[in-house]
XYZ file of C-alpha atoms in Angstrom:
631
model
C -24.690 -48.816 -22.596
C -21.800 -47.248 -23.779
C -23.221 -44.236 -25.459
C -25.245 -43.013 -22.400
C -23.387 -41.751 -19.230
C -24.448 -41.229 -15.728
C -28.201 -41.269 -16.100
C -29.344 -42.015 -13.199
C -30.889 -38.814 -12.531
C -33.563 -39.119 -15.508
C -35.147 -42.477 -14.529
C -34.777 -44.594 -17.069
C -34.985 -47.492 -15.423
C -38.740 -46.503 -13.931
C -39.334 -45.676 -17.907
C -38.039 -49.409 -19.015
C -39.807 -50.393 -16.051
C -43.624 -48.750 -17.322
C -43.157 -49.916 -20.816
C -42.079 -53.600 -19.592
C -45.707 -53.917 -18.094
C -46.725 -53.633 -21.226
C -45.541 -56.732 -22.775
C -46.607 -60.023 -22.168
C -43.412 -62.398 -23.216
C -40.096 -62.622 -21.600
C -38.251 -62.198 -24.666
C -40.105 -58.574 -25.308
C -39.123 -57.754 -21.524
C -35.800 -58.299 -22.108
C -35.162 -56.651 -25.230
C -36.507 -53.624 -23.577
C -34.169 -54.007 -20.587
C -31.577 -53.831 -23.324
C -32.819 -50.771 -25.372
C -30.820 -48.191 -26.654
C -30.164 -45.589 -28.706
C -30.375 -46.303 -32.519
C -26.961 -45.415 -33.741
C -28.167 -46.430 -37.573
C -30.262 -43.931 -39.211
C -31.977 -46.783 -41.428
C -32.641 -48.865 -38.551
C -34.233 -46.397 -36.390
C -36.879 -44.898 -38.899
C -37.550 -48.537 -39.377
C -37.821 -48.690 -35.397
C -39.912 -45.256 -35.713
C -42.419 -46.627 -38.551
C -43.028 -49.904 -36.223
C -44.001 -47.822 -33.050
C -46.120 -45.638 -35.888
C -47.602 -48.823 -37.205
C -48.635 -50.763 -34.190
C -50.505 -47.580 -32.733
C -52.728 -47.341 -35.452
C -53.414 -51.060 -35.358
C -54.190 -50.559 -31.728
C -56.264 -47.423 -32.340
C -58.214 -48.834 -35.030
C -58.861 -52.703 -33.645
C -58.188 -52.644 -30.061
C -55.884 -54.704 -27.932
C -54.505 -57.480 -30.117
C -55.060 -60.965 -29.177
C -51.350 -61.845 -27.978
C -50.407 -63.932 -25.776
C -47.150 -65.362 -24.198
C -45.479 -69.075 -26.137
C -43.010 -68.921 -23.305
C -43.312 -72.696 -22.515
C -44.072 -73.962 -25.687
C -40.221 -74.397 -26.499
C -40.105 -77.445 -23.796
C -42.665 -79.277 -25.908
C -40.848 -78.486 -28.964
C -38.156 -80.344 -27.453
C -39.759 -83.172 -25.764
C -41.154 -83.839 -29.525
C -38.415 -82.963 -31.014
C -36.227 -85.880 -29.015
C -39.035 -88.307 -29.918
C -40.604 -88.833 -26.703
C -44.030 -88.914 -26.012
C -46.057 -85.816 -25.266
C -48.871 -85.668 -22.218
C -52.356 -84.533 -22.622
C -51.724 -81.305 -20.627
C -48.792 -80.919 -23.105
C -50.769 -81.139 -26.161
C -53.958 -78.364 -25.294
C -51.066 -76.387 -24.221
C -49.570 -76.409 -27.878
C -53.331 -76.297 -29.297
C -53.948 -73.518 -27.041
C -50.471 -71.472 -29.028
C -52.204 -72.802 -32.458
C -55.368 -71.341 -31.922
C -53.862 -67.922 -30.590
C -51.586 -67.951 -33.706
C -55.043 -67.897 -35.331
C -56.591 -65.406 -33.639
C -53.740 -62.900 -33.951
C -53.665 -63.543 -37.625
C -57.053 -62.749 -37.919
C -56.637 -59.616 -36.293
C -53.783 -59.003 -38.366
C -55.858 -59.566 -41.511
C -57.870 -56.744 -40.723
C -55.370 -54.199 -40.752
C -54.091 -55.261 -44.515
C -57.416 -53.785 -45.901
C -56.052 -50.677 -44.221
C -52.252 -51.149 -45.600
C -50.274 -51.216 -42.446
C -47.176 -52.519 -43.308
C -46.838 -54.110 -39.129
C -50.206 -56.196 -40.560
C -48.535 -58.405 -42.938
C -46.305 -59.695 -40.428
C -49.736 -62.031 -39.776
C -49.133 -63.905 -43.433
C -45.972 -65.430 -41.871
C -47.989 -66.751 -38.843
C -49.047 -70.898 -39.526
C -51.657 -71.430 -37.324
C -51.449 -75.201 -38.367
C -54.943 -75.902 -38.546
C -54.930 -80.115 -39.517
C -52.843 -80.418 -36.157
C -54.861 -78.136 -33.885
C -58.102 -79.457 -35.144
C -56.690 -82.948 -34.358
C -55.759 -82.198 -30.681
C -59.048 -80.466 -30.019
C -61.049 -83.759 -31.725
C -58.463 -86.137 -29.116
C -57.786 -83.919 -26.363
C -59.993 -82.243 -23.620
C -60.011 -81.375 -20.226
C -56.109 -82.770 -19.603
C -57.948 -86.457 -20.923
C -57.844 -88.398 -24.063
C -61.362 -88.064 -25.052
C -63.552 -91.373 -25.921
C -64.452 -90.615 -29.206
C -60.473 -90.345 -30.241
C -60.686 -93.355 -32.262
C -63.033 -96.080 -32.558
C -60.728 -98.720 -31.438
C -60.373 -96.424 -27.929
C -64.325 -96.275 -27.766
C -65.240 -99.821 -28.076
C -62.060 -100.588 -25.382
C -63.462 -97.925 -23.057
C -67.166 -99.366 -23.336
C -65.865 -102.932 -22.836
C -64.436 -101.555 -19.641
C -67.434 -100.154 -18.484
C -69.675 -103.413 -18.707
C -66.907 -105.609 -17.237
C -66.963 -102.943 -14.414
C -70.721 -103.226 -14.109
C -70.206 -107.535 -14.148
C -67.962 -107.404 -11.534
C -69.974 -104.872 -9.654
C -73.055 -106.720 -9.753
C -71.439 -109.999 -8.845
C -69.777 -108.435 -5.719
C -72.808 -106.824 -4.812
C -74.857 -110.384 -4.647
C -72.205 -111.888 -2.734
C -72.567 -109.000 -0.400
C -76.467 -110.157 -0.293
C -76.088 -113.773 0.187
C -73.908 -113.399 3.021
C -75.032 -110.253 4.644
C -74.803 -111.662 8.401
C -71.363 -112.307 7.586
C -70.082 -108.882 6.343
C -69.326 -105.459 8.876
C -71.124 -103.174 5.964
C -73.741 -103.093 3.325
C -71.810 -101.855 0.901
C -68.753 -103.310 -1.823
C -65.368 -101.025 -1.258
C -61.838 -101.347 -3.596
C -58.830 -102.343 -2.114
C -55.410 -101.870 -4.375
C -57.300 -101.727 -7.273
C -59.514 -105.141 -6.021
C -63.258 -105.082 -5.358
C -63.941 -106.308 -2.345
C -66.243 -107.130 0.578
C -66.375 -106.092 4.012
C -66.154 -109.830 6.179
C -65.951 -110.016 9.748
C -63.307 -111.938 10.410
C -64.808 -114.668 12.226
C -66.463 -115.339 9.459
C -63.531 -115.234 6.696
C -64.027 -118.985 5.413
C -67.682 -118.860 4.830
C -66.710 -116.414 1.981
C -64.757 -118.080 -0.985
C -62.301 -115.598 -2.203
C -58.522 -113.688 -1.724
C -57.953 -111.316 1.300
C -56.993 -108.143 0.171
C -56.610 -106.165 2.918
C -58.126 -105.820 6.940
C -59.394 -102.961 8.416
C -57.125 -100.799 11.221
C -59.131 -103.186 14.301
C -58.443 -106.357 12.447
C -62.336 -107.247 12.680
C -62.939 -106.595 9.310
C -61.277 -108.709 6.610
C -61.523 -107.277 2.542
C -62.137 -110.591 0.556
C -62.199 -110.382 -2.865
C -64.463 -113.105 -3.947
C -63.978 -116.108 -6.189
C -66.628 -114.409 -8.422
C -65.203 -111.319 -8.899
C -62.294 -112.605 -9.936
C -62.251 -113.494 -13.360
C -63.953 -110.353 -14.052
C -60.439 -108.272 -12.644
C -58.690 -110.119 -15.113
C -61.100 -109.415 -17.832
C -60.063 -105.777 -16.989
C -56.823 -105.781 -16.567
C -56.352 -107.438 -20.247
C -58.742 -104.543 -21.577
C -56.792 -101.678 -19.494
C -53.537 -102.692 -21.084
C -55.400 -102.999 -24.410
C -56.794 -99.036 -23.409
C -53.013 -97.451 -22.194
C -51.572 -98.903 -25.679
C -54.240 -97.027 -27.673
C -53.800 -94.413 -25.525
C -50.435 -94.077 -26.475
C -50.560 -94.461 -29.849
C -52.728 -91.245 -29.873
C -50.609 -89.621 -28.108
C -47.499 -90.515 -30.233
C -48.975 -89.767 -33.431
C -49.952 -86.051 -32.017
C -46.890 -85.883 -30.877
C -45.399 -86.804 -34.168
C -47.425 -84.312 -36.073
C -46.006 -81.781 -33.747
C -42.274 -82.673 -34.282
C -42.500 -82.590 -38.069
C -43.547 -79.098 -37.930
C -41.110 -77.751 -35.136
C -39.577 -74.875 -37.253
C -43.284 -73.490 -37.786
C -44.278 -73.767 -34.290
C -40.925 -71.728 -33.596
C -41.153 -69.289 -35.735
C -44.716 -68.661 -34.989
C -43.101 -68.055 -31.008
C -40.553 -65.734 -33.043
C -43.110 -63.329 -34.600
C -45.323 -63.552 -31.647
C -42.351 -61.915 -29.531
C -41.629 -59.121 -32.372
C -45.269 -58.161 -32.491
C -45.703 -58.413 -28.659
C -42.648 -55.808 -28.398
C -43.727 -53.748 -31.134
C -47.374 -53.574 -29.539
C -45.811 -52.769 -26.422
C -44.265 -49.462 -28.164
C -47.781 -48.969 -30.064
C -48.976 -49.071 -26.291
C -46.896 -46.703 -24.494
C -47.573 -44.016 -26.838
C -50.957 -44.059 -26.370
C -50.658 -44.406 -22.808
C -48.436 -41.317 -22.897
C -50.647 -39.513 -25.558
C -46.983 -38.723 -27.694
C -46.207 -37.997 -31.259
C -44.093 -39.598 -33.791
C -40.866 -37.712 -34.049
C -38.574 -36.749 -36.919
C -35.333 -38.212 -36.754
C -32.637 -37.189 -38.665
C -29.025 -36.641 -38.805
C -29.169 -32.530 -38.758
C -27.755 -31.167 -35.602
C -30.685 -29.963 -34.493
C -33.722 -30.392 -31.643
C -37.429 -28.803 -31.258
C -39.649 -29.889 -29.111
C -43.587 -28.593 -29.025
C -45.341 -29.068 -25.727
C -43.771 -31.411 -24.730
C -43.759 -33.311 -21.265
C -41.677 -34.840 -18.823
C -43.072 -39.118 -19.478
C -43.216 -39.710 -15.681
C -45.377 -35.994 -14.681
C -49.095 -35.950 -14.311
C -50.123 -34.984 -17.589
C -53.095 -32.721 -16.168
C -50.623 -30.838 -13.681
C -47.696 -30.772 -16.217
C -47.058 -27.060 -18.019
C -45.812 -28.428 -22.051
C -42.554 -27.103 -22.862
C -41.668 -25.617 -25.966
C -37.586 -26.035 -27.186
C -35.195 -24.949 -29.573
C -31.574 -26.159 -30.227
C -29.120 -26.920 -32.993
C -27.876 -25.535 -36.205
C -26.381 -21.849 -34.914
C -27.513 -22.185 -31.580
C -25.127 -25.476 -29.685
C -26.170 -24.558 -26.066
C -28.399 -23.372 -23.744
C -28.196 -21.646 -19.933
C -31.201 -22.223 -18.388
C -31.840 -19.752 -15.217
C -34.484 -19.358 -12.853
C -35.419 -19.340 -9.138
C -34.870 -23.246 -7.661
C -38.508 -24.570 -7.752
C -38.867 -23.381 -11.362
C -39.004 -26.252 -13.469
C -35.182 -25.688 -14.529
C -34.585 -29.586 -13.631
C -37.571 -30.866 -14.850
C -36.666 -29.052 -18.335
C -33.462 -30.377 -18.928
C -34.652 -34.255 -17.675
C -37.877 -33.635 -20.123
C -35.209 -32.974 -23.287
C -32.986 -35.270 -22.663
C -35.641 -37.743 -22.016
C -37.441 -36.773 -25.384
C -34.622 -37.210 -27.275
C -33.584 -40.559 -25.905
C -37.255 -42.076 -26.588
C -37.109 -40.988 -30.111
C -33.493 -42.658 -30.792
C -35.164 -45.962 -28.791
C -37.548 -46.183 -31.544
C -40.363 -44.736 -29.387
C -43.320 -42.019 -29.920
C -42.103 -38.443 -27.659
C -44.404 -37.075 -25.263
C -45.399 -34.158 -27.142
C -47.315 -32.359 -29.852
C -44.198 -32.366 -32.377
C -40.834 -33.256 -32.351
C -37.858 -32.902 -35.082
C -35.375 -34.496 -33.483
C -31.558 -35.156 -34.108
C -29.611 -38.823 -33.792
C -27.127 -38.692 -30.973
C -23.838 -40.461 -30.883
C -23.558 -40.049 -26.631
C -26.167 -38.660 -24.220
C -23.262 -37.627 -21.618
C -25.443 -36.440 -18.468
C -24.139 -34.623 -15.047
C -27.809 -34.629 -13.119
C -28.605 -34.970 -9.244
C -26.060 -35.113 -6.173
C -23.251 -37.413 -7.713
C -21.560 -37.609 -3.726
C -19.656 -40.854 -3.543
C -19.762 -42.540 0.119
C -17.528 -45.522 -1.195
C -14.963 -43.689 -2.844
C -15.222 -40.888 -0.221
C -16.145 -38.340 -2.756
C -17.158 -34.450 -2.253
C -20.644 -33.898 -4.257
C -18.008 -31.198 -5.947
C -15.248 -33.623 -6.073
C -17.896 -36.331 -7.444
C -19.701 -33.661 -10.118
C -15.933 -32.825 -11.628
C -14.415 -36.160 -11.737
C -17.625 -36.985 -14.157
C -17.652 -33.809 -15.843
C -13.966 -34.701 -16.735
C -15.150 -37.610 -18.042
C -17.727 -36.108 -20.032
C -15.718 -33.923 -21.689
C -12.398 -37.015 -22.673
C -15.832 -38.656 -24.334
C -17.174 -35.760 -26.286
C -17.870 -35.232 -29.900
C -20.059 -32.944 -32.164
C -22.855 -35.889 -32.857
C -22.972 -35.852 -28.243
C -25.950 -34.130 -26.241
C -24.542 -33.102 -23.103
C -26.828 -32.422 -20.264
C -25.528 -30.519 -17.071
C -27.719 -29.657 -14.070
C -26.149 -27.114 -11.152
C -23.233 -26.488 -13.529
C -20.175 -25.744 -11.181
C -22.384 -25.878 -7.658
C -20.941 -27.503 -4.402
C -17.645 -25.474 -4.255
C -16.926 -21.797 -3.776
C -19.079 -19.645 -5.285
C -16.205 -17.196 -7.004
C -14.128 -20.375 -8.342
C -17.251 -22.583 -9.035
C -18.379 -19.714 -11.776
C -14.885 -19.799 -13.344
C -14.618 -23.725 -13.936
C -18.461 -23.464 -15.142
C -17.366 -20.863 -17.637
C -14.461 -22.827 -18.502
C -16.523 -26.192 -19.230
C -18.895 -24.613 -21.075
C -16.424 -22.979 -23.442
C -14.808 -26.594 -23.807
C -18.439 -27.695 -24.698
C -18.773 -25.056 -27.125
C -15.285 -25.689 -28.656
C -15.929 -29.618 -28.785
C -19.104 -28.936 -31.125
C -21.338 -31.008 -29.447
C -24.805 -29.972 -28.349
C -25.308 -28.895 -24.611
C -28.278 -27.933 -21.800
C -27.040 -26.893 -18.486
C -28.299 -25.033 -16.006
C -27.465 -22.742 -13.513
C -27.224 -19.937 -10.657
C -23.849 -18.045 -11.489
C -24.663 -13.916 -13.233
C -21.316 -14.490 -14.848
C -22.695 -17.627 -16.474
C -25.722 -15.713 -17.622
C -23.555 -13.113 -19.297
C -21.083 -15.270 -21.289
C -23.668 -17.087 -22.531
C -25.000 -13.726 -23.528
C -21.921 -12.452 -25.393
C -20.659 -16.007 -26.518
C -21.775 -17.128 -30.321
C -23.462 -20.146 -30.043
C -24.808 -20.034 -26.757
C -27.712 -18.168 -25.285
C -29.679 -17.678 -22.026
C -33.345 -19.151 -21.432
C -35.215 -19.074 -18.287
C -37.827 -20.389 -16.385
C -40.567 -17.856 -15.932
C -42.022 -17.038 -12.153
C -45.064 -15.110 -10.500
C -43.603 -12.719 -8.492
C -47.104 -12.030 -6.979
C -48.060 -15.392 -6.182
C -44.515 -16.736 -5.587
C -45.387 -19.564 -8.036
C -43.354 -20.972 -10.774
C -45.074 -20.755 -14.470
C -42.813 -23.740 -15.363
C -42.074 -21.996 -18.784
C -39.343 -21.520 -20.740
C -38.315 -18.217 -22.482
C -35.159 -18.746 -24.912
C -33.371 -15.973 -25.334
C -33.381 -14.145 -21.977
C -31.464 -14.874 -18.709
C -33.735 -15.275 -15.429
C -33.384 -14.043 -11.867
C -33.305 -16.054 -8.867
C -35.692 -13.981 -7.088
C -34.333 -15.032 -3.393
C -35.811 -11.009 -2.467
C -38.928 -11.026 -4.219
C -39.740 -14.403 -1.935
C -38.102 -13.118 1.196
C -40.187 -9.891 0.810
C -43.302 -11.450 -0.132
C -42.605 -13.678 2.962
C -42.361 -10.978 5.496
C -38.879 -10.482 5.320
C -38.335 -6.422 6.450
C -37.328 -3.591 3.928
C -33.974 -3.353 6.359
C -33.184 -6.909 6.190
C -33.565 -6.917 2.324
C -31.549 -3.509 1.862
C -28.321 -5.249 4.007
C -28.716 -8.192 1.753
C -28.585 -6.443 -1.188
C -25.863 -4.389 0.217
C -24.066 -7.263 0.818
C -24.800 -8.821 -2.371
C -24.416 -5.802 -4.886
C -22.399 -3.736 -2.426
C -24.489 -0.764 -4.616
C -25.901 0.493 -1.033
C -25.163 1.898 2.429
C -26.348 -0.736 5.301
C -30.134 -0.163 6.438
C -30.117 2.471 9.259
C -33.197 0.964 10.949
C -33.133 -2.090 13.270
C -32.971 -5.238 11.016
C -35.368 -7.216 13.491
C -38.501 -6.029 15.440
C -37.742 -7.369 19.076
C -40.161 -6.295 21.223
C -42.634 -8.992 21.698
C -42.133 -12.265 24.442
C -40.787 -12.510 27.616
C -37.610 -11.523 28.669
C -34.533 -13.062 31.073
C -33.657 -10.161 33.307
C -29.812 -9.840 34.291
C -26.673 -7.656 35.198
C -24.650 -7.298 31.977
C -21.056 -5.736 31.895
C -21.478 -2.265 29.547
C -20.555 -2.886 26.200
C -17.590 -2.436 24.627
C -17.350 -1.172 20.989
C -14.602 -1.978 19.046
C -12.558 0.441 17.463
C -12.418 -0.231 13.813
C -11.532 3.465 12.586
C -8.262 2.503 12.138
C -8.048 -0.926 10.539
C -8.307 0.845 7.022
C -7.118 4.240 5.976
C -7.741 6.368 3.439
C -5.798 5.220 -0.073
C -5.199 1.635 0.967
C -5.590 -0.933 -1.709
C -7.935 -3.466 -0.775
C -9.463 -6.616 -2.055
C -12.923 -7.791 -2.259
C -14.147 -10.860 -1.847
C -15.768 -12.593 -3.133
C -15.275 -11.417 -6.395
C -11.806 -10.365 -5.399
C -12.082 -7.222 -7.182
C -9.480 -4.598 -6.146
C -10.606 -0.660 -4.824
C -9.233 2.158 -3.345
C -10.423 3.370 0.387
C -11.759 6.485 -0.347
C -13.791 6.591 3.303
C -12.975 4.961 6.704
C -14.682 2.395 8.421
C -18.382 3.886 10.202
C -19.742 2.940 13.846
C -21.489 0.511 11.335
C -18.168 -1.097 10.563
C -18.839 -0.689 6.579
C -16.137 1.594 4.959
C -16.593 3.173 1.286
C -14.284 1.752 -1.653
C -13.788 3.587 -5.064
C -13.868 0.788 -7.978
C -13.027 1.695 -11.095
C -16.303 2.677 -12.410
C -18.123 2.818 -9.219
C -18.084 3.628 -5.380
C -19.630 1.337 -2.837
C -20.123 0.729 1.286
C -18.925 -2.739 1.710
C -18.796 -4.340 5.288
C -15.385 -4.494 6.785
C -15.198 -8.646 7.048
C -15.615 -8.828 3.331
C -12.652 -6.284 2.786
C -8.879 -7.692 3.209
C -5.468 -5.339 2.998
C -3.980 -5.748 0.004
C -0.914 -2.627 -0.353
C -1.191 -0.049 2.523
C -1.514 3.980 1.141
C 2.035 4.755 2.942
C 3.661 2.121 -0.017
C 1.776 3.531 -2.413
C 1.581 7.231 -2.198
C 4.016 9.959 -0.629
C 3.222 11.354 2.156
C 0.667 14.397 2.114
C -0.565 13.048 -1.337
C -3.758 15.076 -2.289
C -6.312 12.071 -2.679
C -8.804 13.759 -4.661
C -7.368 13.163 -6.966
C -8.365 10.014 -7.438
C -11.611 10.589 -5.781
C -12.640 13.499 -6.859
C -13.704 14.581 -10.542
C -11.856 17.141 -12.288
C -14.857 19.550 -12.576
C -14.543 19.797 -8.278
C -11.019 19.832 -8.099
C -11.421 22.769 -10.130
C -13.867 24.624 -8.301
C -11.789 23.655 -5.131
C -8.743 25.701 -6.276
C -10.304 28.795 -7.671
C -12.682 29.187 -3.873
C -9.161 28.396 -2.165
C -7.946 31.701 -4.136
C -11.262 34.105 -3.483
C -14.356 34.092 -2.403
C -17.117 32.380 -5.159
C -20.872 32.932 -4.316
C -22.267 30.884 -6.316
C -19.921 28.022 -6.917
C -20.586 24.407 -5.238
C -19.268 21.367 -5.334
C -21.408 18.275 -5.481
C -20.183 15.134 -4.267
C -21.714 12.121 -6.054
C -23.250 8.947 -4.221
């Protein structure tokens, strides 16, 4: 389908796959293997009013009576060439008449009620004259006796010729009973005969038949018998042409009324489809959405379709009109996923024609649903997950327009964490520019705070327990969320000296922890020489007033203290000072090229209040002057 893009990651097919199940004809299966979105407004709150219709039919009457007219087509033809139709052939077409009648009977009950999907059942012809006249002649896969009279008094005739010839057999058997192997008459190729040992073959009058596997026993039909077989065949032939004049003129009744018959097999397939719809959203428990053309979405409770209803937590949404996207933040575990696959997915079941798994749903008509969702990595064309998740985000974004929902999970992950913030930023401003509607989530703080300042965008996030360590699985539009990687760690065991490096190294806000990062004094221990240690020097690798840069935010800073014993060195940033670890600090102009020599650094360290002081206790004594050096 042209209008949706990489979807693999919502599981549509296991969706298509459900709501097949629930249809009983090919022809319904396979116009839900096709289904779409509705790209016609008219068309799909006629699709809308069908899945309305058929639930409240199925709510107020049960399961309808439907079944499947698959194979009635190759009778239709078989009559329709002029041939003649079997027995089996003919219940089987009865059998599609009489569920044609059933169904519109059940249909006729929902008129009284108005339901528009219910008058589809005064198009139905159940053909009554012709399925009356196949039950009356047909049963059980056998021309019954009573078709016609001529067929009864042939069949009767039959049976007292069989009883002639029976009885005659059966006193030959008598008269000569020393002659025969058995006491009993047996049928050879359609012949009655009797069991005669063969030594005794001329003292019965009559035609061998057949001999037994020995060759002692020889099966004579007798002389007696005889004119009684022929007596049957003549009345057999007589039977097969009656027979077949039933059977032609059923079939004949059939053939003049082909068009009916199909277009019974027609409506049966548009109200097994639109059942199947009536089906699912009961199944589901959803709500009929309103669809319109308005560039806008809201969602109330709703649910992802393939969750545990009991164990899902409903999610409430709001997009559209000032607000064209949404950053969705949170801690991994939080539901962030499971949002974004359970709006997209609502959104796409309302444009198929389908009920959305929710309490309400407003709902507008999109022209692409343009999804980057999952691990896109390409083994055949030898694709990075990063390389993989831009070369379809470039894709997205040449297919864009302002009637597209773009979905975007993990929005600039895979790459380095610096430059994967920047191309985020710069896709979602060439969302924002395109018009379209957009969901994405993501990890990056920079993300969080352009969608903050940016018009049109905002933050949401998925709330957490901080106590329990439990996702809440809600959403909160309007506010940015946390990862909360040291909330867990801490709640985990992690130590207060662990957690303040980390931040350190994360915020660069605070010295390095002071205590040991790892309590190592439990277990055995491997006992050895070992050379003393040798510390390496790192006074010297910066000095003071060197211009540095920090990664890996690459942000530039002055040296304003060397590096410690702890090999983290203090940097002056323009509205801050912070210890940073040496490995995450790389020369960028050394103080001698930027400042004479015997240049008086404080000031640019220090403020002008303590420069001050410095220079009037440098000209006399001050008791009660200090200068305070700030953090």
């Amino acid at each position: 389908m042209e209008n949706i893009k990489n979807t693999s990651g919502l599981e549509l097919e296991k969706i298509k796959e459900i709501w097949a199940g629930l249809a009983l004809t090919a022809a319904a299966r396979a116009k839900i293997e096709e289904a779409g979105p509705i790209l016609a407004e008219r068309q799909l709150q006629a699709a809308l009013r069908e899945t309305t219709e058929s639930r409240q039919l199925l709510e107020k009457f049960g399961t309808p009576p439907l079944v499947s007219l698959e194979g009635m087509e190759q009778i239709l033809l078989v009559a329709e060439k002029g041939d003649m139709l079997g027995p089996e052939q003919l219940e089987q077409a009865e059998s599609a008449l009489a569920a044609v009648k059933r169904m519109q009977d059940y249909l006729s009950r929902g008129q009284q009620y108005q339901i528009p999907l219910a008058f589809y059942g005064e198009n139905l012809q159940p053909l009554e004259e012709i399925r009356q006249q196949i039950h009356q002649q047909i049963r059980g896969g056998q021309v019954e006796d009573h078709a016609t009279r001529e067929l009864f008094d042939l069949r009767s005739q039959i049976q007292r010729t069989q009883e002639k010839r029976k009885e005659k057999a059966e006193s030959v058997l008598r008269t000569h009973r020393d002659c025969m192997s058995d006491s009993f008459c047996v049928t050879r190729g359609g012949h009655l005969c009797v069991p005669v040992k063969k030594e005794y073959k001329f003292r019965v009058s009559g035609s061998v038949i057949d001999k037994s596997a020995t060759g002692n026993t020889l099966f004579i039909e007798p002389t007696a018998v005889q004119k009684y077989e022929e007596e049957l065949s003549l009345l057999q032939i007589q039977e097969d042409n009656e027979l077949r004049r039933i059977l032609y003129t059923l079939t004949a009744m059939i053939g003049d009324q082909l068009e009916a018959f199909r277009e019974n097999s027609r409506i049966m397939e548009r109200l097994d489809y639109a059942f199947s719809k009536g089906k699912l959203s009961m199944e589901w428990d959803c709500a009929a959405p309103v669809v319109g053309t308005d560039r806008r979405i809201r969602l109330t409770a709703a649910r992802h379709p393939l969750m545990d209803r009991r164990a899902a937590v409903p999610l409430d949404f709001t997009l559209g009109e000032e607000l064209r996207g949404v950053v969705i933040t949170g801690p991994n575990t939080g539901g962030k996923t499971v949002a974004l696959k359970t709006v997209a997915l609502c959104c796409m079941l309302a444009q198929w024609g389908l009920h959305v798994p929710c309490q309400e749903a407003w709902v507008c008509m999109n022209s692409q649903y343009l999804c980057d969702i999952g691990d896109g990595q390409s083994l055949s064309e030898n694709l990075s997950t990063f390389s993989a998740h831009i070369t379809n985000v470039l894709d997205i974004l040449s297919r864009v327009n302002p009637e597209s929902l773009v979905i975007m999970d993990e929005l600039g992950s895979g790459t380095d964490p610096t430059e994967g913030m920047g191309i985020a930023i710069a896709i979602l401003e060439a969302l924002r520019e395109s018009g379209c509607l957009f969901l994405v989530t993501t990890h990056y703080p920079e993300v969080k705070e352009y969608a903050a300042r940016t018009q049109g965008v905002t933050n949401a996030r998925m709330t957490f327990d901080q106590d329990s360590l439990q996702p809440l699985y809600r959403m909160v539009i309007g506010e940015a969320g946390a990862s909360c990687a040291f909330a867990i760690a801490e709640r985990l065991g992690m130590s207060r000296a662990m957690l303040d490096v980390a931040r350190q190294a994360a915020y660069g806000n605070a010295p390095a922890a002071q205590s040991p990062l790892v309590q190592t004094s439990g277990g055995p221990r491997i006992q050895r020489d070992r050379p003393a240690p040798r510390q390496k020097d790192l006074s010297g690798k910066f000095r003071l007033g060197d211009s540095v840069m920090l990664y890996p935010d690459r942000k530039i800073g002055i040296v304003c203290e060397p590096v410690n014993d702890r090999g983290c060195l203090r940097v002056q940033l323009p509205d801050r000072k912070i210890w940073i670890s040496h490995k995450r600090v790389k020369l960028h102009v050394a103080a001698d090229r930027l400042y004479p020599e015997g240049y008086d650094f404080s000031i640019i360290f220090d403020t002008v209040e303590n420069r001050k002081k410095r220079h009037d206790m440098e000209r006399k004594y001050t008791g009660d002057m200090t200068i305070e050096y700030g953090e």
